[in-house]
Coordinates of C-alpha atoms in Angstrom, one line a residue:
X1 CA 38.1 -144.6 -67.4
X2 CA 38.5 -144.3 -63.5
X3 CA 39.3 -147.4 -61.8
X4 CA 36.8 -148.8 -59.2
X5 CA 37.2 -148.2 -55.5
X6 CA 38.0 -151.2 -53.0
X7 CA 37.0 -150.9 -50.1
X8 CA 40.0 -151.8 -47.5
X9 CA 39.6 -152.9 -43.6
X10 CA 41.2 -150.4 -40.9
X11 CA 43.4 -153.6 -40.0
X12 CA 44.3 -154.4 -44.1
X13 CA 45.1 -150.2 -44.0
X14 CA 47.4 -150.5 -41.1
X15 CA 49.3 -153.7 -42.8
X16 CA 49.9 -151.9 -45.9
X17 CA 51.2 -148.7 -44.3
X18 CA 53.5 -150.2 -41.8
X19 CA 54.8 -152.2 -45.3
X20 CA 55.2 -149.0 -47.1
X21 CA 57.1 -147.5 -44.1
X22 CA 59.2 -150.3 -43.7
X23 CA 59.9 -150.3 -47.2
X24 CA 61.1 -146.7 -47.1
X25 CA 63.9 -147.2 -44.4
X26 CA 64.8 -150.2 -46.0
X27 CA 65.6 -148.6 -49.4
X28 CA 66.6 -145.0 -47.5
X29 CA 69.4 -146.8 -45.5
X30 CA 70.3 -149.7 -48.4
X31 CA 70.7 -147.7 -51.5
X32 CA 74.3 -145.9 -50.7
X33 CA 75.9 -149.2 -49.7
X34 CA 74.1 -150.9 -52.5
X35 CA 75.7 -148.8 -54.7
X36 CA 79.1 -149.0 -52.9
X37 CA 79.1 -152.7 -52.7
X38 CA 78.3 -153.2 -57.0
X39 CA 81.0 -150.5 -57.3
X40 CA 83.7 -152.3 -55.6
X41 CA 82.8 -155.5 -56.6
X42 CA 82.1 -155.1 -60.7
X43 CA 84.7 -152.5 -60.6
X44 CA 88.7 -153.8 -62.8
X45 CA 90.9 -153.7 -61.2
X46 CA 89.7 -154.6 -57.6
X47 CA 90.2 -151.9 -55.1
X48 CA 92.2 -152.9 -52.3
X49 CA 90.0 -152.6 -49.1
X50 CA 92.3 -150.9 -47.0
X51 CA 92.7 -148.0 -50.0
X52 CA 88.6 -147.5 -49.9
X53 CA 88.6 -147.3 -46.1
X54 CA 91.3 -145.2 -44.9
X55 CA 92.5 -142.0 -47.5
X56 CA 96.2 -141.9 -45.7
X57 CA 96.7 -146.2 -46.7
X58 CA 99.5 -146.1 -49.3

């Protein structure tokens, strides 16, 4: 069963694309420090900050 075509305006086109787009470099540049921020928050025992940032802190 195909699905029925809708008919978009050029302007409703442009709107969803930009969205799209924007939605790409927002994910593209927030995934890594997402993940980096859950992993030093949830993780036991806390990581000291200074430990995370500089390898020679010890």
């Amino acid at each position: 069963m195909a699905l029925p075509a809708i008919q978009f305006s050029e302007e409703t086109k442009e709107r969803i694309s930009k969205i799209i787009d924007i939605t790409k470099e927002v994910v593209h540049y927030g995934y890594l420090p997402l993940i980096l921020y859950l992993g030093y928050t949830r993780s036991e025992p806390k990581p000291n900050l200074i430990n995370l940032i500089s390898p020679f802190a010890n």
